[in-house]
Amino acid sequence: MSASTTQARPVPAAVGQRLLEISGLKVHFRTDDGMVRAVDGVDIGVDRGETVCVVGESGCGKTVTAMTVLKLIAMPPGKIVAGSIMFEGRDIVPMSPAQMRAIRSKQIGIVFQEPMTSLNPVYTVGQQIAETVRHHEGLSKKAAYERAADMLRLVNIPSPQRRVHDYPHQFSGGMRQRVMIAMALSCNPKLLIADEPTTALDVTIQAQILELLTEMKERLGMAVMLITHAMGVVAETAQRVVVMYAGKVVEEATVEDLFANPRHPYTQGLIRSIPRIDLAATTHTRLEAIPGTVPSLLNPPKGCRFAARCRYVTEACLAAEPPLVEKAPGHKAACIL
Amino acid sequence: MIAIPSLLGISVILFTVLALAPGDPFEELATNPAIPPEVRLQLRASLGMDDPIYIRYFRWLFAMLQGEWGFSFVSRINVDQLILQRLPTTLIVIGSSQILALAIALPVGVLAATRPYSIFDQVVNTLAFVGFSLPTFFTGLLFIMFFSIWLGWLPFVYNTNITATGWQWWWEHIRQSIMPVLVLGLFQGAAWTRFVRSAVLDVIRLDHVTTARAKGLPESRVTIRHVVRNALIPVVTLVALQMPIVFGGAIVTEQIFRVPGIGSLLITAILANDTPVIMAVTFVFACLVIFFNLLADIIYGWLDPRISYR
Amino acid sequence: MAGSTPVSATVSAGGAPGVLVTPEARRPPISPWQDAWRRFRKHRLAVVCSGILITMIVAVLVGPLFYRVPIDGIDFSVRLQGPSWDHPLGTDDLGQDLLARILYGGRISLAVGFAAMFVAVFVGVLVGSLAGMAGGKTDAALMWVTDLFLSLPQLPLLLLIIYLFRDALTGVVGPEMGVFILIVTIIGLFNWMQVARLVRAQFFSLREKEFVEAARALGASRFRLVWKHILPNALGPVIVAATIDVAAAIIAESTLSFLGLGFPPDIPTWGRLLFDAKDNLDFAPHWALFPGLAIFLTVLSINFVGDGLRDALDPRRVK
Ligand SMILES: Nc1ncnc2c1ncn2[C@@H]1O[C@H](COP(=O)(O)OP(=O)(O)O)[C@@H](O)[C@H]1O
Ligand code: SF4
Ligand SMILES: [Mg+2]
């Protein structure tokens, strides 16, 4: 797999302007055992109309980062300890609950990992989509249902007029994820956050959902922050990539740069672990998984957090945490190499 | 249609108890000069005391289901009439107390669950424990001491022959119902508050609640439409399971305040060895429990769309 | 409840993906009982209530040895008196000492509570093991019966059974013992359902576990299997259920006595004391207050201890 698989995409007019700028974000959780430093210094920027992928293994703080952007984490036990989240030039962190509600769905839509549990089982999908648009746009009941049906049609759900009256349990996992996407896009947000939208789905369905996301982005022109733990997904969808490890960003680059010249040993490992394209549809085997596991975020190790699993580790790596620095124009990495 | 097997099951248990009971429960009627021998023979025949057991069971069951419950030795009227006279009072007292219990449990349980481990939550939790650890017979006596004897506000004995008319009649009835309803309602309210709280705590962590928040809905709407609405589903089941306890409490309460319902009828009948009444009231209680279970099933299906489509 | 483990604490922090690492798992190894004790201690009310409960048990057991006032010393000159030095909790309408009677009644209430709990646990373990072991139709039938028992109108049935059987049993073993056996058996038979469900659930959750398979392959007898592997695993939740059963049984017995249909009138159970006192509320409130408080305190303490035990022994359950 290389950068050549990513094709050039039509670039929406407003590209280039920063839409979202997360800087120095730290989110900690108070637990019985101490502070879990789930997000511990994260910088991510998303331009208008751009797709940014956030990659990293399970448990490295991607979901917490995404949820923090909409302030959906439970506080307490969670707390935004430091950093800012600028959205269209305004900082989200100090915003009041009322200000947040105006941003949720209207400005930033979100799709979660688990389509089976993300919808309320006791309401029809039509009711759930209509609820969103009625709240933000004050539509009449009838108009809201029409919008719901339109949204279902947009995400390629067959016979949408009939399906709006169905309950979530009457949809398959892939179809529910389409409903979630329809709901997240129903108020035409400027940014869509998709948190591992395909992880819970079958391999064939995964491809369809990614395709749908790409299609939606092209038609509606919103920016997308796509969170995933699979490098394969990155190559196919993103323009820029942020690699996270143990609550920190360890590398950031354009897709082409990253695949051609991965700087951080963790990124290199992730790329090596991509299933080959000809096997991808039939097997789940990781060809070369990175040995070891993500360290505890309770007491992160001193120095480079990847040291325990890194094949190039030296004394210097253990002494101090390598900062995220620009190694080449537009290509940052946090490694002493 | 779960109700029919349970009704059969309960009737089998009831019948087994009767069949296993030592001696002939009607034996002493023979020695009771107040009961004419024809009545006794008629009773024996209507219960078919001498047939094989399964025939006796079915005959007994059909007689019970048709309301042929015999004749009260003490009141000297048909048992079904006697019960029909008293059933409305019991249902009104139980009904109002359940409404009171819900009116307490829903808001308090939801408020406590949405502020878990806060002072309010801890106070509510402690009070709930106190509430359902206080047996109804003791609460009843405490209420009488407090409201009737000390404050002198409420009558402590239920009066069936209120002479007043118009709104005065209503007022007297409400006044004398306050304590029985309060005793039952507070007890159930305490238990249900805990059910509501734990059900809400279970739902509030679910993904779809985060989805609702992500939509930008106000917190009140998220709580009512996406948390409480879903939490009602398990609460209905738990409430249905409490029905036997509710009826037990009703018997005690009616006895304390001399409310003329079927609960106090049961106690009077037992103290007077009025066997047909005892059996009929037990049977009616069994039917009521099943009826409420059935009702709970219907509400459950209505609350949870996943059920009706199965 | 005060000091309970917050929900969020069970969210795994770090560790292998997909493996739930509870905070406890990463502590230095300590025995599960120490761990349970550590959790129990956090529930302050439960700790306080265990103290109250133990005090009450000790009081009713050894109290009468020191407080040697007869329970049936009739003395009309001191009838219906409030608390005094001679009679710390006052007297009833016959001038009998209430403290002595409450201590005596406490023995009966607690004895009924614990005995009925043992009956319930015995039947529950039996039914649960049978259902879990047999599976299939037997299991379905037993679970149906369990659900049926949960929807029985208990108090009316209890009253009916006692009405029908009391005289026969009393004739065989005497009034006091007869009623005791009857009440304990029936209350026990009305409270086994929770235990049965828990034990059965343990079977199903352990059925696929390797060590059970291994034990079976080694030819362990079914009884041994249940005794060595299933029950110890179900122990925590069963203890919690059993605790609540004690409270339920005490309330059931007091209710019967309060309705005048429990133990014979000369035996001063707590419920019976209330029954006798209820017509004298206006001039002798102490007569009803003290036995009522005794029941309330006992039941409340047991319920709180049960809640603490749930935190301690059944931590996965979110209350
Ligand atoms: N509510 C919480 N309380 C305590 N720790 C939490 C909480 N939510 C998340 N965490 C911790 O934060 C870390 C990052 O989690 P997450 O963002 O879900 O990872 P990812 O999405 O990358 O798989 C994990 O170690 C997790 O245990
Ligand atoms: S800093 Fe050292 S340990 Fe960390 S990734 Fe780079 S080489 Fe490996
Ligand atoms: Mg995640």
JSON list of C-alpha atoms in Angstrom, two decimals, chain A residues 29-33 36 57-59 76-77 292-298, chain C residues 4-6 8-9 11 13-18 22-24 26-27 42:
[
{"chain": "A", "resi": 29, "resn": "PHE", "atom": "CA", "xyz": [-10.30, 11.29, 34.33]},
{"chain": "A", "resi": 30, "resn": "ARG", "atom": "CA", "xyz": [-10.38, 11.06, 38.07]},
{"chain": "A", "resi": 31, "resn": "THR", "atom": "CA", "xyz": [-10.79, 7.41, 39.10]},
{"chain": "A", "resi": 32, "resn": "ASP", "atom": "CA", "xyz": [-10.42, 5.41, 42.30]},
{"chain": "A", "resi": 33, "resn": "ASP", "atom": "CA", "xyz": [-6.91, 4.50, 41.25]},
{"chain": "A", "resi": 36, "resn": "VAL", "atom": "CA", "xyz": [-6.19, 8.55, 33.95]},
{"chain": "A", "resi": 57, "resn": "GLU", "atom": "CA", "xyz": [-4.54, 1.65, 18.52]},
{"chain": "A", "resi": 58, "resn": "SER", "atom": "CA", "xyz": [-7.49, 1.12, 20.82]},
{"chain": "A", "resi": 59, "resn": "GLY", "atom": "CA", "xyz": [-7.22, 2.99, 24.09]},
{"chain": "A", "resi": 76, "resn": "PRO", "atom": "CA", "xyz": [-16.83, 14.64, 36.35]},
{"chain": "A", "resi": 77, "resn": "PRO", "atom": "CA", "xyz": [-14.99, 12.28, 36.29]},
{"chain": "A", "resi": 292, "resn": "GLY", "atom": "CA", "xyz": [3.26, -5.22, 23.22]},
{"chain": "A", "resi": 293, "resn": "THR", "atom": "CA", "xyz": [0.35, -3.03, 24.32]},
{"chain": "A", "resi": 294, "resn": "VAL", "atom": "CA", "xyz": [-0.44, 0.62, 24.96]},
{"chain": "A", "resi": 295, "resn": "PRO", "atom": "CA", "xyz": [1.01, 1.62, 28.33]},
{"chain": "A", "resi": 296, "resn": "SER", "atom": "CA", "xyz": [-1.23, 2.50, 31.26]},
{"chain": "A", "resi": 297, "resn": "LEU", "atom": "CA", "xyz": [-2.50, 6.05, 31.02]},
{"chain": "A", "resi": 298, "resn": "LEU", "atom": "CA", "xyz": [-2.70, 6.03, 34.80]},
{"chain": "C", "resi": 4, "resn": "SER", "atom": "CA", "xyz": [-19.95, 3.24, 46.87]},
{"chain": "C", "resi": 5, "resn": "THR", "atom": "CA", "xyz": [-17.66, 2.68, 43.94]},
{"chain": "C", "resi": 6, "resn": "PRO", "atom": "CA", "xyz": [-18.46, 5.17, 41.18]},
{"chain": "C", "resi": 8, "resn": "SER", "atom": "CA", "xyz": [-16.57, 5.16, 36.02]},
{"chain": "C", "resi": 9, "resn": "ALA", "atom": "CA", "xyz": [-14.03, 3.39, 38.16]},
{"chain": "C", "resi": 11, "resn": "VAL", "atom": "CA", "xyz": [-13.82, 1.53, 33.05]},
{"chain": "C", "resi": 13, "resn": "ALA", "atom": "CA", "xyz": [-7.60, 2.15, 32.10]},
{"chain": "C", "resi": 14, "resn": "GLY", "atom": "CA", "xyz": [-4.88, 1.09, 29.73]},
{"chain": "C", "resi": 15, "resn": "GLY", "atom": "CA", "xyz": [-4.23, -2.61, 29.43]},
{"chain": "C", "resi": 16, "resn": "ALA", "atom": "CA", "xyz": [-4.79, -4.86, 26.47]},
{"chain": "C", "resi": 17, "resn": "PRO", "atom": "CA", "xyz": [-7.53, -3.75, 24.11]},
{"chain": "C", "resi": 18, "resn": "GLY", "atom": "CA", "xyz": [-10.75, -5.65, 24.59]},
{"chain": "C", "resi": 22, "resn": "THR", "atom": "CA", "xyz": [-10.79, -3.74, 36.67]},
{"chain": "C", "resi": 23, "resn": "PRO", "atom": "CA", "xyz": [-8.80, -1.53, 38.99]},
{"chain": "C", "resi": 24, "resn": "GLU", "atom": "CA", "xyz": [-8.70, -4.38, 41.48]},
{"chain": "C", "resi": 26, "resn": "ARG", "atom": "CA", "xyz": [-3.91, -4.42, 39.02]},
{"chain": "C", "resi": 27, "resn": "ARG", "atom": "CA", "xyz": [-3.50, -4.24, 42.77]},
{"chain": "C", "resi": 42, "resn": "LYS", "atom": "CA", "xyz": [-16.31, 1.88, 52.45]}
]
